């Protein structure tokens, strides 16, 4: 049995409030999903306000504004995790500025491997996030679940973990950054037995409306 997770990065924000352009983008993504015949059965998201705002905007486009939202801390932003060493985050940003000119997502992604004080946490976040997606798929076989999360050191490393990357290979994400608002379609095959179930990762690819260009596997 197949479970589909639509893994969406939150929209651009200012102080946790989506900027109008990205709120409109998320509404449009919801409309595109609905137009493509996608039926979302449930939504699970990071507890942070920008993720909640993204979920509400996407729900508006889907026409499912009354859908309940379930919060999942393992989908949260690494910088907001209480385990994150704050000095290491400062060092990451400083390295991005010094070596690439600013602390944009793309430039911070290039410095993850060199910021060794973050490695143990990032490896743990990748494992926890992958386990969360597997549990969602196992608990809701056959469903389509919209999951809202964060980029740079959450979604990308979780997807690499599912694809069996480990150690510093998990952090080679500079060429795999997920744009704000973008949806990645993650497919699991769920096997159900009398007393338990198990979800096996099959694939992940950017979701695009059926009429657009061919998708590429991640």
Tab-separated table of C-alpha atoms in Angstrom, residues 3-168:
chain	number	residue	atom	x	y	z
A	3	UNK	CA	1.470	6.439	1.365
A	4	UNK	CA	2.313	9.820	-0.161
A	5	UNK	CA	3.869	12.614	1.871
A	6	UNK	CA	3.813	16.050	0.277
A	7	UNK	CA	6.822	17.576	2.035
A	8	UNK	CA	6.544	21.370	1.792
A	9	UNK	CA	8.975	24.042	2.912
A	10	UNK	CA	7.370	27.042	4.596
A	11	UNK	CA	7.089	30.337	2.719
A	12	UNK	CA	9.331	33.388	3.076
A	13	UNK	CA	8.527	35.331	6.226
A	14	UNK	CA	9.293	38.426	8.231
A	15	UNK	CA	9.198	37.819	11.988
A	16	UNK	CA	7.198	34.602	11.439
A	17	UNK	CA	4.567	36.325	9.240
A	18	UNK	CA	4.516	35.185	5.601
A	19	UNK	CA	5.287	37.958	3.148
A	20	UNK	CA	2.284	38.606	0.846
A	21	UNK	CA	4.044	37.181	-2.216
A	22	UNK	CA	4.793	33.863	-0.533
A	23	UNK	CA	1.396	33.621	1.112
A	24	UNK	CA	-0.056	33.945	-2.383
A	25	UNK	CA	2.432	31.332	-3.612
A	26	UNK	CA	1.262	28.842	-0.981
A	27	UNK	CA	-2.398	29.482	-1.814
A	28	UNK	CA	-1.581	28.882	-5.485
A	29	UNK	CA	0.282	25.659	-4.684
A	30	UNK	CA	-2.824	24.466	-2.846
A	31	UNK	CA	-4.951	25.322	-5.882
A	32	UNK	CA	-2.569	23.452	-8.170
A	33	UNK	CA	-2.729	20.386	-5.943
A	34	UNK	CA	-6.532	20.525	-5.933
A	35	UNK	CA	-6.662	21.038	-9.714
A	36	UNK	CA	-4.418	17.998	-10.160
A	37	UNK	CA	-6.929	15.912	-8.210
A	38	UNK	CA	-4.737	15.567	-5.130
A	39	UNK	CA	-6.799	14.842	-2.025
A	40	UNK	CA	-4.936	15.673	1.165
A	41	UNK	CA	-6.131	13.500	4.039
A	42	UNK	CA	-4.307	15.260	6.858
A	43	UNK	CA	-1.698	17.931	7.615
A	44	UNK	CA	1.253	17.588	9.981
A	45	UNK	CA	3.650	20.458	10.532
A	46	UNK	CA	6.427	22.123	12.433
A	47	UNK	CA	5.126	23.999	15.494
A	48	UNK	CA	6.718	27.289	14.394
A	49	UNK	CA	4.312	30.085	13.348
A	50	UNK	CA	5.694	30.402	9.810
A	51	UNK	CA	4.935	26.718	9.211
A	52	UNK	CA	1.415	27.134	10.591
A	53	UNK	CA	0.870	30.168	8.338
A	54	UNK	CA	2.096	28.168	5.335
A	55	UNK	CA	-0.281	25.332	6.190
A	56	UNK	CA	-3.244	27.693	6.485
A	57	UNK	CA	-2.454	29.363	3.147
A	58	UNK	CA	-2.001	26.022	1.368
A	59	UNK	CA	-5.258	24.767	2.945
A	60	UNK	CA	-7.022	27.833	1.592
A	61	UNK	CA	-5.902	26.944	-1.914
A	62	UNK	CA	-6.873	23.311	-1.417
A	63	UNK	CA	-10.324	24.324	-0.243
A	64	UNK	CA	-9.813	22.496	3.050
A	65	UNK	CA	-9.602	25.429	5.456
A	66	UNK	CA	-11.304	23.418	8.209
A	67	UNK	CA	-8.740	20.594	8.142
A	68	UNK	CA	-7.206	20.065	11.610
A	69	UNK	CA	-3.464	20.666	11.886
A	70	UNK	CA	-1.268	18.276	13.892
A	71	UNK	CA	2.049	19.588	15.210
A	72	UNK	CA	5.238	17.517	14.992
A	73	UNK	CA	8.338	18.922	16.763
A	74	UNK	CA	10.627	16.677	14.686
A	75	UNK	CA	9.710	18.808	11.670
A	76	UNK	CA	10.961	21.992	13.372
A	77	UNK	CA	13.803	24.354	12.453
A	78	UNK	CA	17.250	23.350	13.704
A	79	UNK	CA	18.091	26.897	14.808
A	80	UNK	CA	15.072	26.861	17.142
A	81	UNK	CA	15.894	23.461	18.617
A	82	UNK	CA	16.887	23.826	22.295
A	83	UNK	CA	19.736	21.365	21.719
A	84	UNK	CA	21.361	23.578	19.084
A	85	UNK	CA	24.673	25.124	20.208
A	86	UNK	CA	24.083	28.829	19.582
A	87	UNK	CA	27.779	29.609	19.181
A	88	UNK	CA	27.997	27.014	16.417
A	89	UNK	CA	25.122	28.710	14.568
A	90	UNK	CA	26.965	32.022	14.863
A	91	UNK	CA	30.094	30.345	13.501
A	92	UNK	CA	28.093	28.891	10.595
A	93	UNK	CA	26.726	32.302	9.649
A	94	UNK	CA	30.134	33.943	10.048
A	95	UNK	CA	31.756	31.353	7.778
A	96	UNK	CA	29.061	31.877	5.149
A	97	UNK	CA	29.642	35.639	5.202
A	98	UNK	CA	33.434	35.354	5.221
A	99	UNK	CA	33.669	32.776	2.447
A	100	UNK	CA	30.667	33.602	0.249
A	101	UNK	CA	29.571	37.171	0.994
A	102	UNK	CA	26.381	36.680	3.040
A	103	UNK	CA	24.537	34.199	5.241
A	104	UNK	CA	21.914	33.168	2.692
A	105	UNK	CA	20.540	29.644	2.834
A	106	UNK	CA	22.696	28.607	-0.112
A	107	UNK	CA	25.872	29.911	1.498
A	108	UNK	CA	25.153	28.422	4.911
A	109	UNK	CA	24.518	25.073	3.229
A	110	UNK	CA	28.038	25.221	1.795
A	111	UNK	CA	29.496	25.613	5.294
A	112	UNK	CA	27.637	22.837	7.131
A	113	UNK	CA	30.452	20.332	6.671
A	114	UNK	CA	33.100	22.724	8.007
A	115	UNK	CA	30.992	23.651	11.065
A	116	UNK	CA	31.865	20.489	12.969
A	117	UNK	CA	30.258	21.586	16.248
A	118	UNK	CA	26.856	21.152	14.568
A	119	UNK	CA	27.483	17.695	13.136
A	120	UNK	CA	26.237	15.499	15.976
A	121	UNK	CA	23.015	17.494	16.225
A	122	UNK	CA	22.433	17.516	12.464
A	123	UNK	CA	22.974	13.762	12.236
A	124	UNK	CA	20.412	13.319	15.014
A	125	UNK	CA	17.929	15.703	13.387
A	126	UNK	CA	18.192	13.806	10.101
A	127	UNK	CA	17.500	10.497	11.840
A	128	UNK	CA	14.637	11.888	13.934
A	129	UNK	CA	13.016	13.556	10.938
A	130	UNK	CA	13.237	10.415	8.820
A	131	UNK	CA	11.746	8.377	11.666
A	132	UNK	CA	8.901	10.892	11.924
A	133	UNK	CA	8.055	10.564	8.214
A	134	UNK	CA	8.238	6.769	8.387
A	135	UNK	CA	5.878	6.758	11.377
A	136	UNK	CA	3.432	9.070	9.581
A	137	UNK	CA	3.429	6.756	6.577
A	138	UNK	CA	3.025	3.652	8.743
A	139	UNK	CA	0.250	5.123	10.882
A	140	UNK	CA	-1.745	6.382	7.886
A	141	UNK	CA	-1.359	3.797	5.108
A	142	UNK	CA	-2.818	4.741	1.759
A	143	UNK	CA	-3.232	8.394	2.682
A	144	UNK	CA	-1.776	11.596	1.267
A	145	UNK	CA	-0.261	13.741	4.018
A	146	UNK	CA	0.869	17.353	3.648
A	147	UNK	CA	3.854	17.971	5.926
A	148	UNK	CA	5.215	21.500	6.445
A	149	UNK	CA	8.821	21.842	7.546
A	150	UNK	CA	12.012	23.886	7.127
A	151	UNK	CA	14.914	24.039	4.719
A	152	UNK	CA	18.730	23.947	4.866
A	153	UNK	CA	19.219	21.680	7.886
A	154	UNK	CA	15.938	19.803	8.127
A	155	UNK	CA	14.148	18.731	4.945
A	156	UNK	CA	17.253	18.223	2.828
A	157	UNK	CA	19.128	16.156	5.403
A	158	UNK	CA	16.018	14.101	6.194
A	159	UNK	CA	15.604	13.232	2.516
A	160	UNK	CA	19.287	12.300	2.244
A	161	UNK	CA	18.939	10.106	5.330
A	162	UNK	CA	16.016	8.289	3.703
A	163	UNK	CA	18.269	7.719	0.686
A	164	UNK	CA	20.838	6.029	2.963
A	165	UNK	CA	23.410	8.812	3.198
A	166	UNK	CA	25.198	8.882	6.544
A	167	UNK	CA	27.904	10.914	8.268
A	168	UNK	CA	29.072	14.058	6.526
